[in-house]
Amino acid sequence: MSTSCSVDGAGSAPTHVLGAVRFLNRLECVTETLCAALNALATAAPEWLRGHADPAWLERYDRRAGDHEVPPGEAKRRAHAEQIGRDGHQVLAAIMAPHAPLWLRQIPAVELLRQVWLQNFCLIDDAPTTGTQAPLRVRWRTDQEGFPPSLLMVASPYDPEVHDARKQSTIWIGYKVHLTETCGESGPHLITHVETTLAPVVDRDALDDIHEALDAKGLLPDTPLADAGYVAADQLVASRKKGVTLFGPAPKDDQWQARSGEGFTVQDLDWDREMATCPAGHQSKSWAPDYHQGRTALKVRFSPTDCRPCPLKTRCPRSGRRLLTLRPREEHETLEAARQREEQLAFSKEYRQRAGIEGTISAGVRILHLRRSRYIGLAKTHLQHVLTVAAMNLIRLGAWFAGTPLARTRQSAFTKLMMAPVPA
C-alpha cells in the first residue's frame, strides 16, 4: 500500500508503528484500567479512596493484569471479568454520587475508566415484571451486545491513543506513519512530508491531509504514483479537482461475473436518461440514489418479468432479477478510465518508479526503528517520526554532495547469473 512519485514530485507510503505499550486482551485491558484509576485516586484523593475501597481490592489489583491467574473455562473467565466489572462500577458509582467531590470526575484515569467500562460491560435489569426494584447486574459485553469500532475502542489505559489494527495478515497496536518522497532523476530522493495517524485510519483517508500538506509547501506533484491502498474512485475524483492525477492500481471489479470472466458486467449505461440496458436488450425499470454510511450509490433495477424467463439469466444475476449498484457518474467514469489506463504498457513502465519508496521504508525500519514508537501519545510519536525523517534526509544529502550514486535494487546471485549475457 505504498506510493512513490512522479519526476520532481512526491507521494506517500504507509507502514505500521508499534505503540510504546504492551498488547492487552480485553480482560487485561479492563484490569489494567481499574488498576490505573485506583493508583490515580490513591495519589489525588487518598483519604476519600480509603473510605470507599473494598479491602478485597488489595489482593485483586496489587499486580499487573498479566501476573494474575485467569480461571480456566469460559464460564469462570466470564465470572472473573464480571467481578472486575462490579468493582469498577462501584468506584464509578461512588465518584458520581451527589456528595462526592466534583473534581474526582475530571481525573483523566477516572474518565478513561468510565469509557472502558461502557465499551466492555453493560448493565442488565434482572427485576421481574411485577414492578419490584432490583439492582442492575454488570455483564461482560459480547458480540451480541456489540462493540465500538477499533478507532474508538480503548486498547491500553497507558496510551489511550493507541488502537488495535489489522492490515492483511499484520495485527498490531499502535499507529501508522506515511512518508512522501521525491523520485526525480535530477536530484537526491528526499522525504518531503511525514504524516502520523491512528492505526485504524485507512490509507486513502489520510491522502487528503498528505496532499494538503504538500500543497502548502509547494511540493504537490502532478502525478503521484500510488498503490491500491490510496487509489479509490472518490480519491481519483478529489485529486483530479486539485489538479493531481493519482496514478496507481485501480480497485478491481469484485463481482463474480468479472472474477469468473463468464458473466455480464456493467455496460450500456445512459446517464443522461438514467437508463441501463441489459445484454438481452431489456431496459431498467428504476434508477434511484441509495444512501448508506455517508456515501451515495445508485440502485438500478430491472423488471422480474424480463429477468426470470431470460435465457441469459445464468450469466447475469444470481437473484430473481438484475440489480446494478453504481457509483455516481463522475466516480464511475473516472474509475473505468483508471482501469483502462492500467492495462496499457506505459503504465507499468512509469509505475516502476514507485519502488524507491519501499526502500525508504525498509531503511527506516532496519536502521532507525521506524516501526517502534519510543513515546506515549500520537503527538510525541509524530515528533519521533519527524526527527527520524530529518536524519534520513541528512544522510541522503551527504551522499548526494559526496557524489555517491543511488543504490540499485539488489539481485540474488542466481538472478545476476541468468541476466548476464552468454559469452560468445
Short mmCIF file of C-alpha atoms in Angstrom, two decimals:
data_model
loop_
_atom_site.label_atom_id
_atom_site.label_comp_id
_atom_site.label_asym_id
_atom_site.label_seq_id
_atom_site.Cartn_x
_atom_site.Cartn_y
_atom_site.Cartn_z
CA MET A 1 0.00 0.00 0.00
CA SER A 2 2.74 2.40 -0.80
CA THR A 3 3.20 5.22 -3.21
CA SER A 4 6.12 6.90 -4.80
CA CYS A 5 6.14 9.92 -7.04
CA SER A 6 6.42 11.29 -10.49
CA VAL A 7 9.52 13.11 -11.67
CA ASP A 8 10.15 16.14 -9.45
CA GLY A 9 7.12 15.14 -7.37
CA ALA A 10 6.29 13.27 -4.21
CA GLY A 11 3.97 10.53 -2.96
CA SER A 12 3.14 8.61 0.19
CA ALA A 13 4.00 5.23 1.67
CA PRO A 14 2.49 3.91 4.91
CA THR A 15 3.70 1.37 7.43
CA HIS A 16 2.52 0.26 10.84
CA VAL A 17 4.05 1.59 14.06
CA LEU A 18 4.04 -0.37 17.31
CA GLY A 19 3.00 1.69 20.33
CA ALA A 20 5.20 2.02 23.40
CA VAL A 21 2.80 -0.17 25.41
CA ARG A 22 2.33 -3.90 25.50
CA PHE A 23 -0.55 -5.66 23.83
CA LEU A 24 -3.50 -6.35 26.14
CA ASN A 25 -6.52 -8.54 25.56
CA ARG A 26 -9.89 -7.22 26.70
CA LEU A 27 -9.72 -8.81 30.15
CA GLU A 28 -6.21 -7.48 30.74
CA CYS A 29 -7.23 -4.04 29.48
CA VAL A 30 -10.13 -3.65 31.91
CA THR A 31 -8.00 -4.92 34.78
CA GLU A 32 -5.15 -2.53 34.00
CA THR A 33 -7.61 0.33 33.55
CA LEU A 34 -9.08 -0.23 37.01
CA CYS A 35 -5.58 -0.53 38.49
CA ALA A 36 -4.57 2.76 36.85
CA ALA A 37 -7.70 4.51 38.18
CA LEU A 38 -7.12 3.22 41.71
CA ASN A 39 -3.50 4.35 41.63
CA ALA A 40 -4.52 7.80 40.36
CA LEU A 41 -7.15 8.12 43.09
CA ALA A 42 -4.67 6.94 45.73
CA THR A 43 -2.41 9.83 44.74
CA ALA A 44 -5.06 12.52 44.23
CA ALA A 45 -7.60 11.62 46.95
CA PRO A 46 -6.08 9.09 49.36
CA GLU A 47 -8.48 9.67 52.27
CA TRP A 48 -11.53 9.53 50.00
CA LEU A 49 -10.36 6.27 48.40
CA ARG A 50 -9.57 4.66 51.76
CA GLY A 51 -13.14 5.33 52.85
CA HIS A 52 -14.68 3.78 49.69
CA ALA A 53 -12.29 0.99 48.73
CA ASP A 54 -13.10 -2.66 49.33
CA PRO A 55 -10.29 -4.39 51.29
CA ALA A 56 -10.53 -7.30 48.84
CA TRP A 57 -9.28 -4.99 46.07
CA LEU A 58 -5.78 -5.04 47.53
CA GLU A 59 -5.33 -8.67 46.54
CA ARG A 60 -7.07 -8.29 43.19
CA TYR A 61 -5.32 -5.17 41.91
CA ASP A 62 -1.88 -5.03 43.52
CA ARG A 63 -0.15 -6.55 40.47
CA ARG A 64 -0.16 -6.31 36.69
CA ALA A 65 -3.05 -7.96 34.92
CA GLY A 66 -0.74 -10.50 33.28
CA ASP A 67 0.56 -11.63 36.69
CA HIS A 68 -2.88 -12.76 37.87
CA GLU A 69 -4.06 -16.28 37.20
CA VAL A 70 -7.11 -16.28 34.97
CA PRO A 71 -9.54 -19.10 35.80
CA PRO A 72 -9.78 -21.78 33.09
CA GLY A 73 -13.04 -22.26 31.23
CA GLU A 74 -15.33 -19.77 29.52
CA ALA A 75 -17.85 -19.57 32.38
CA LYS A 76 -15.20 -18.95 35.04
CA ARG A 77 -13.41 -16.35 32.93
CA ARG A 78 -16.69 -14.56 32.36
CA ALA A 79 -17.44 -14.60 36.11
CA HIS A 80 -13.93 -13.24 36.77
CA ALA A 81 -14.44 -10.43 34.25
CA GLU A 82 -17.83 -9.52 35.73
CA GLN A 83 -16.29 -9.35 39.21
CA ILE A 84 -13.85 -6.76 37.86
CA GLY A 85 -16.81 -5.03 36.23
CA ARG A 86 -18.67 -4.82 39.57
CA ASP A 87 -15.58 -3.40 41.28
CA GLY A 88 -15.12 -0.74 38.62
CA HIS A 89 -18.82 0.10 38.67
CA GLN A 90 -18.61 0.52 42.45
CA VAL A 91 -15.77 3.02 42.04
CA LEU A 92 -17.65 4.96 39.35
CA ALA A 93 -20.89 4.96 41.37
CA ALA A 94 -19.05 6.40 44.38
CA ILE A 95 -17.41 9.10 42.25
CA MET A 96 -20.72 10.03 40.60
CA ALA A 97 -22.59 10.18 43.92
CA PRO A 98 -24.04 13.65 44.73
CA HIS A 99 -21.85 14.12 47.81
CA ALA A 100 -18.57 13.15 46.07
CA PRO A 101 -16.14 15.95 45.14
CA LEU A 102 -16.81 17.04 41.58
CA TRP A 103 -13.13 17.26 40.72
CA LEU A 104 -12.78 13.48 41.08
CA ARG A 105 -14.69 13.09 37.79
CA GLN A 106 -12.11 15.22 35.99
CA ILE A 107 -9.18 12.93 36.76
CA PRO A 108 -8.09 11.50 33.36
CA ALA A 109 -7.77 7.95 34.71
CA VAL A 110 -11.34 8.13 36.04
CA GLU A 111 -12.73 9.39 32.74
CA LEU A 112 -10.87 6.61 30.96
CA LEU A 113 -12.29 4.07 33.42
CA ARG A 114 -15.81 5.26 32.58
CA GLN A 115 -15.10 4.97 28.86
CA VAL A 116 -13.59 1.48 29.11
CA TRP A 117 -16.48 0.25 31.26
CA LEU A 118 -19.02 1.49 28.70
CA GLN A 119 -17.12 -0.34 25.95
CA ASN A 120 -16.68 -3.66 27.79
CA PHE A 121 -19.64 -4.01 30.18
CA CYS A 122 -23.39 -3.44 30.11
CA LEU A 123 -25.91 -3.08 32.92
CA ILE A 124 -28.77 -5.60 32.89
CA ASP A 125 -32.06 -5.19 34.74
CA ASP A 126 -32.93 -8.61 36.20
CA ALA A 127 -36.02 -7.37 38.04
CA PRO A 128 -39.23 -9.36 37.38
CA THR A 129 -42.13 -7.70 35.64
CA THR A 130 -44.06 -7.31 38.94
CA GLY A 131 -42.60 -3.84 39.41
CA THR A 132 -40.20 -4.71 42.23
CA GLN A 133 -36.85 -2.93 42.37
CA ALA A 134 -33.63 -4.91 41.88
CA PRO A 135 -30.04 -3.74 41.46
CA LEU A 136 -28.68 -3.68 37.94
CA ARG A 137 -26.29 -6.52 37.13
CA VAL A 138 -22.94 -5.83 35.46
CA ARG A 139 -22.48 -8.16 32.48
CA TRP A 140 -19.42 -8.76 30.30
CA ARG A 141 -20.13 -7.41 26.84
CA THR A 142 -20.14 -9.93 23.95
CA ASP A 143 -20.64 -9.81 20.19
CA GLN A 144 -24.37 -9.96 20.81
CA GLU A 145 -24.32 -6.54 22.51
CA GLY A 146 -21.73 -5.23 20.06
CA PHE A 147 -18.53 -3.21 20.40
CA PRO A 148 -17.46 0.24 19.19
CA PRO A 149 -15.20 0.42 16.12
CA SER A 150 -11.48 -0.01 16.71
CA LEU A 151 -10.94 3.72 16.14
CA LEU A 152 -12.88 4.35 19.40
CA MET A 153 -12.08 1.18 21.37
CA VAL A 154 -9.51 1.80 24.10
CA ALA A 155 -6.66 -0.70 23.79
CA SER A 156 -4.46 0.43 26.69
CA PRO A 157 -5.03 2.73 29.70
CA TYR A 158 -1.43 3.91 29.50
CA ASP A 159 -1.74 5.29 25.96
CA PRO A 160 -5.41 5.87 25.06
CA GLU A 161 -4.45 6.93 21.53
CA VAL A 162 -3.12 3.51 20.50
CA HIS A 163 -5.65 1.19 18.89
CA ASP A 164 -5.79 -2.33 17.58
CA ALA A 165 -5.44 -2.55 13.81
CA ARG A 166 -5.19 -5.18 11.11
CA LYS A 167 -3.72 -4.97 7.62
CA GLN A 168 -3.93 -8.22 5.73
CA SER A 169 -2.04 -10.67 7.98
CA THR A 170 -0.39 -7.99 10.15
CA ILE A 171 -2.02 -7.26 13.53
CA TRP A 172 -0.62 -4.56 15.81
CA ILE A 173 -1.45 -2.00 18.47
CA GLY A 174 -0.14 1.50 17.86
CA TYR A 175 -0.15 3.99 15.00
CA LYS A 176 0.55 4.31 11.29
CA VAL A 177 3.06 6.57 9.53
CA HIS A 178 3.02 7.84 5.93
CA LEU A 179 6.12 9.18 4.22
CA THR A 180 6.30 11.18 0.99
CA GLU A 181 9.41 11.20 -1.16
CA THR A 182 10.69 12.75 -4.36
CA CYS A 183 11.86 10.37 -7.04
CA GLY A 184 13.21 12.53 -9.85
CA GLU A 185 16.48 11.67 -11.54
CA SER A 186 17.90 15.19 -11.33
CA GLY A 187 18.37 15.37 -7.56
CA PRO A 188 18.53 13.40 -4.32
CA HIS A 189 15.48 11.45 -3.23
CA LEU A 190 14.31 13.43 -0.19
CA ILE A 191 11.39 12.78 2.12
CA THR A 192 9.11 15.80 1.84
CA HIS A 193 6.41 15.04 4.39
CA VAL A 194 5.61 12.70 7.29
CA GLU A 195 2.06 12.04 8.45
CA THR A 196 1.36 10.04 11.61
CA THR A 197 -2.19 8.76 12.05
CA LEU A 198 -4.14 6.50 14.34
CA ALA A 199 -3.69 2.87 13.35
CA PRO A 200 -7.25 2.10 12.14
CA VAL A 201 -7.29 5.07 9.73
CA VAL A 202 -7.20 3.55 6.25
CA ASP A 203 -4.60 4.88 3.85
CA ARG A 204 -6.99 6.55 1.42
CA ASP A 205 -8.49 8.62 4.27
CA ALA A 206 -5.07 10.08 5.02
CA LEU A 207 -4.41 11.08 1.41
CA ASP A 208 -6.25 14.42 1.56
CA ASP A 209 -4.21 15.60 4.55
CA ILE A 210 -0.99 14.50 2.86
CA HIS A 211 -1.82 16.35 -0.36
CA GLU A 212 -2.87 19.47 1.53
CA ALA A 213 0.41 19.48 3.47
CA LEU A 214 2.44 19.04 0.28
CA ASP A 215 0.44 21.75 -1.47
CA ALA A 216 1.14 24.16 1.40
CA LYS A 217 4.87 23.52 0.89
CA GLY A 218 4.63 23.89 -2.87
CA LEU A 219 5.64 20.23 -3.29
CA LEU A 220 2.41 18.63 -4.51
CA PRO A 221 3.27 16.59 -7.63
CA ASP A 222 1.17 16.46 -10.76
CA THR A 223 1.18 12.67 -10.87
CA PRO A 224 1.87 10.88 -7.58
CA LEU A 225 2.35 7.14 -8.03
CA ALA A 226 0.08 5.38 -5.55
CA ASP A 227 -0.76 1.76 -4.84
CA ALA A 228 -4.20 0.26 -4.21
CA GLY A 229 -4.37 1.46 -0.60
CA TYR A 230 -4.66 5.07 -1.72
CA VAL A 231 -6.49 4.67 -5.03
CA ALA A 232 -10.27 4.71 -4.77
CA ALA A 233 -12.95 6.15 -7.02
CA ASP A 234 -13.69 9.11 -4.75
CA GLN A 235 -9.97 9.83 -4.26
CA LEU A 236 -9.39 9.78 -8.00
CA VAL A 237 -12.10 12.40 -8.42
CA ALA A 238 -11.00 14.52 -5.45
CA SER A 239 -7.36 14.50 -6.61
CA ARG A 240 -8.33 15.49 -10.14
CA LYS A 241 -10.21 18.52 -8.79
CA LYS A 242 -6.95 19.61 -7.16
CA GLY A 243 -5.08 19.28 -10.45
CA VAL A 244 -3.50 15.97 -9.44
CA THR A 245 -3.67 12.72 -11.42
CA LEU A 246 -3.49 9.90 -8.91
CA PHE A 247 -1.54 7.13 -10.63
CA GLY A 248 -1.74 3.57 -9.35
CA PRO A 249 -3.57 0.23 -9.50
CA ALA A 250 -7.29 0.93 -9.54
CA PRO A 251 -9.72 -1.09 -7.41
CA LYS A 252 -10.75 -4.25 -9.21
CA ASP A 253 -14.31 -5.23 -10.07
CA ASP A 254 -15.01 -7.83 -7.36
CA GLN A 255 -18.35 -9.02 -8.74
CA TRP A 256 -18.46 -12.73 -9.52
CA GLN A 257 -19.15 -12.02 -13.18
CA ALA A 258 -15.88 -10.09 -13.53
CA ARG A 259 -13.85 -12.60 -11.48
CA SER A 260 -15.06 -15.64 -13.39
CA GLY A 261 -14.96 -13.98 -16.80
CA GLU A 262 -18.14 -15.83 -17.69
CA GLY A 263 -20.83 -13.35 -16.69
CA PHE A 264 -22.03 -9.96 -17.84
CA THR A 265 -20.53 -6.85 -16.25
CA VAL A 266 -21.87 -3.31 -16.08
CA GLN A 267 -22.34 -1.84 -19.54
CA ASP A 268 -24.74 0.15 -21.75
CA LEU A 269 -25.46 2.97 -19.29
CA ASP A 270 -27.33 6.07 -20.45
CA TRP A 271 -26.51 8.54 -17.68
CA ASP A 272 -28.46 11.41 -19.18
CA ARG A 273 -31.69 9.41 -19.43
CA GLU A 274 -30.91 7.41 -16.25
CA MET A 275 -31.41 4.18 -18.11
CA ALA A 276 -29.47 0.92 -18.31
CA THR A 277 -29.82 -1.79 -20.95
CA CYS A 278 -29.06 -5.43 -20.15
CA PRO A 279 -27.26 -7.80 -22.58
CA ALA A 280 -30.64 -9.21 -23.64
CA GLY A 281 -31.86 -5.74 -24.65
CA HIS A 282 -34.21 -5.09 -21.72
CA GLN A 283 -34.18 -1.64 -20.16
CA SER A 284 -34.09 -0.88 -16.43
CA LYS A 285 -37.33 -0.02 -14.62
CA SER A 286 -35.93 2.15 -11.81
CA TRP A 287 -32.84 4.26 -11.20
CA ALA A 288 -32.66 5.79 -7.72
CA PRO A 289 -29.99 7.02 -5.26
CA ASP A 290 -29.20 4.90 -2.22
CA TYR A 291 -27.57 6.42 0.88
CA HIS A 292 -25.51 4.18 3.12
CA GLN A 293 -22.89 5.12 5.77
CA GLY A 294 -22.47 8.63 4.41
CA ARG A 295 -21.95 7.53 0.82
CA THR A 296 -24.25 7.80 -2.18
CA ALA A 297 -24.73 4.97 -4.62
CA LEU A 298 -27.22 4.33 -7.41
CA LYS A 299 -29.51 1.31 -7.41
CA VAL A 300 -30.61 0.29 -10.91
CA ARG A 301 -33.29 -2.38 -11.00
CA PHE A 302 -34.75 -4.40 -13.84
CA SER A 303 -38.18 -5.99 -14.02
CA PRO A 304 -38.51 -9.59 -12.73
CA THR A 305 -40.89 -10.18 -15.64
CA ASP A 306 -37.96 -9.66 -18.03
CA CYS A 307 -35.30 -11.40 -15.93
CA ARG A 308 -36.91 -14.67 -14.80
CA PRO A 309 -37.59 -16.18 -18.25
CA CYS A 310 -34.44 -14.72 -19.80
CA PRO A 311 -32.16 -17.41 -21.37
CA LEU A 312 -29.09 -15.37 -20.35
CA LYS A 313 -30.02 -15.26 -16.66
CA THR A 314 -27.31 -17.72 -15.55
CA ARG A 315 -24.66 -15.29 -16.78
CA CYS A 316 -26.27 -12.23 -15.23
CA PRO A 317 -27.72 -12.03 -11.69
CA ARG A 318 -27.95 -14.69 -9.01
CA SER A 319 -31.09 -13.12 -7.59
CA GLY A 320 -34.54 -13.07 -9.14
CA ARG A 321 -33.75 -10.02 -11.24
CA ARG A 322 -30.82 -7.93 -12.39
CA LEU A 323 -29.72 -5.27 -9.89
CA LEU A 324 -26.85 -2.87 -10.50
CA THR A 325 -25.13 -0.84 -7.79
CA LEU A 326 -23.33 2.11 -9.35
CA ARG A 327 -21.14 4.89 -8.06
CA PRO A 328 -22.06 8.46 -9.02
CA ARG A 329 -21.36 9.16 -12.67
CA GLU A 330 -18.10 11.09 -12.20
CA GLU A 331 -16.65 8.41 -9.92
CA HIS A 332 -17.81 5.59 -12.20
CA GLU A 333 -16.30 7.08 -15.33
CA THR A 334 -13.06 8.09 -13.60
CA LEU A 335 -12.62 4.60 -12.19
CA GLU A 336 -13.26 2.96 -15.56
CA ALA A 337 -10.69 5.26 -17.17
CA ALA A 338 -8.14 4.34 -14.49
CA ARG A 339 -8.73 0.62 -15.08
CA GLN A 340 -8.23 1.05 -18.82
CA ARG A 341 -5.06 3.08 -18.25
CA GLU A 342 -3.67 0.28 -16.10
CA GLU A 343 -3.92 -2.17 -18.98
CA GLN A 344 -1.56 -0.12 -21.13
CA LEU A 345 2.13 -0.98 -21.40
CA ALA A 346 3.20 2.55 -20.47
CA PHE A 347 1.53 2.17 -17.08
CA SER A 348 3.95 -0.45 -15.76
CA LYS A 349 6.95 1.47 -17.08
CA GLU A 350 6.03 4.68 -15.27
CA TYR A 351 4.77 2.91 -12.18
CA ARG A 352 8.15 1.21 -11.76
CA GLN A 353 9.49 4.44 -10.23
CA ARG A 354 7.43 3.68 -7.14
CA ALA A 355 9.93 1.06 -5.98
CA GLY A 356 12.13 3.68 -4.32
CA ILE A 357 9.67 4.43 -1.55
CA GLU A 358 9.70 0.79 -0.49
CA GLY A 359 13.46 1.03 0.00
CA THR A 360 12.93 4.13 2.13
CA ILE A 361 10.51 2.30 4.41
CA SER A 362 12.89 -0.66 4.62
CA ALA A 363 15.85 1.55 5.57
CA GLY A 364 13.78 3.42 8.14
CA VAL A 365 12.65 0.17 9.74
CA ARG A 366 16.02 -1.62 9.75
CA ILE A 367 18.30 1.29 10.69
CA LEU A 368 16.17 3.84 12.54
CA HIS A 369 13.43 1.65 14.09
CA LEU A 370 10.65 3.49 12.28
CA ARG A 371 8.05 0.92 13.31
CA ARG A 372 8.58 1.32 17.06
CA SER A 373 7.32 4.30 18.98
CA ARG A 374 9.57 5.42 21.83
CA TYR A 375 6.94 7.66 23.38
CA ILE A 376 3.36 7.73 24.64
CA GLY A 377 0.74 9.52 22.55
CA LEU A 378 0.22 10.48 18.92
CA ALA A 379 1.90 13.91 19.17
CA LYS A 380 5.18 12.59 20.59
CA THR A 381 5.19 9.64 18.21
CA HIS A 382 4.80 12.08 15.30
CA LEU A 383 7.70 14.15 16.64
CA GLN A 384 9.82 10.99 16.68
CA HIS A 385 8.91 10.37 13.04
CA VAL A 386 9.80 13.94 12.06
CA LEU A 387 13.24 13.61 13.68
CA THR A 388 13.73 10.20 12.04
CA VAL A 389 12.93 11.65 8.62
CA ALA A 390 15.27 14.60 9.22
CA ALA A 391 18.10 12.16 9.95
CA MET A 392 17.38 10.19 6.78
CA ASN A 393 17.38 13.36 4.69
CA LEU A 394 20.71 14.48 6.16
CA ILE A 395 22.23 11.10 5.27
CA ARG A 396 20.89 11.34 1.72
CA LEU A 397 22.09 14.91 1.23
CA GLY A 398 25.55 13.92 2.44
CA ALA A 399 25.65 11.04 -0.03
CA TRP A 400 24.44 13.30 -2.84
CA PHE A 401 27.04 16.00 -2.24
CA ALA A 402 29.73 13.32 -1.98
CA GLY A 403 28.73 12.02 -5.42
CA THR A 404 27.56 8.64 -4.17
CA PRO A 405 25.22 7.15 -6.80
CA LEU A 406 21.80 5.86 -5.84
CA ALA A 407 21.80 2.19 -4.90
CA ARG A 408 20.33 -0.27 -7.35
CA THR A 409 17.76 -2.89 -6.46
CA ARG A 410 19.60 -5.86 -5.03
CA GLN A 411 19.61 -9.08 -7.03
CA SER A 412 20.38 -12.61 -5.95
CA ALA A 413 23.44 -14.42 -7.32
CA PHE A 414 21.18 -16.65 -9.40
CA THR A 415 19.37 -13.66 -10.94
CA LYS A 416 22.64 -11.95 -11.78
CA LEU A 417 23.92 -15.12 -13.42
CA MET A 418 20.82 -15.65 -15.56
CA MET A 419 20.59 -11.95 -16.54
CA ALA A 420 24.24 -11.74 -17.62
CA PRO A 421 24.93 -12.07 -21.38
CA VAL A 422 26.09 -15.50 -22.51
CA PRO A 423 29.77 -15.50 -23.58
CA ALA A 424 30.26 -15.96 -27.32
#
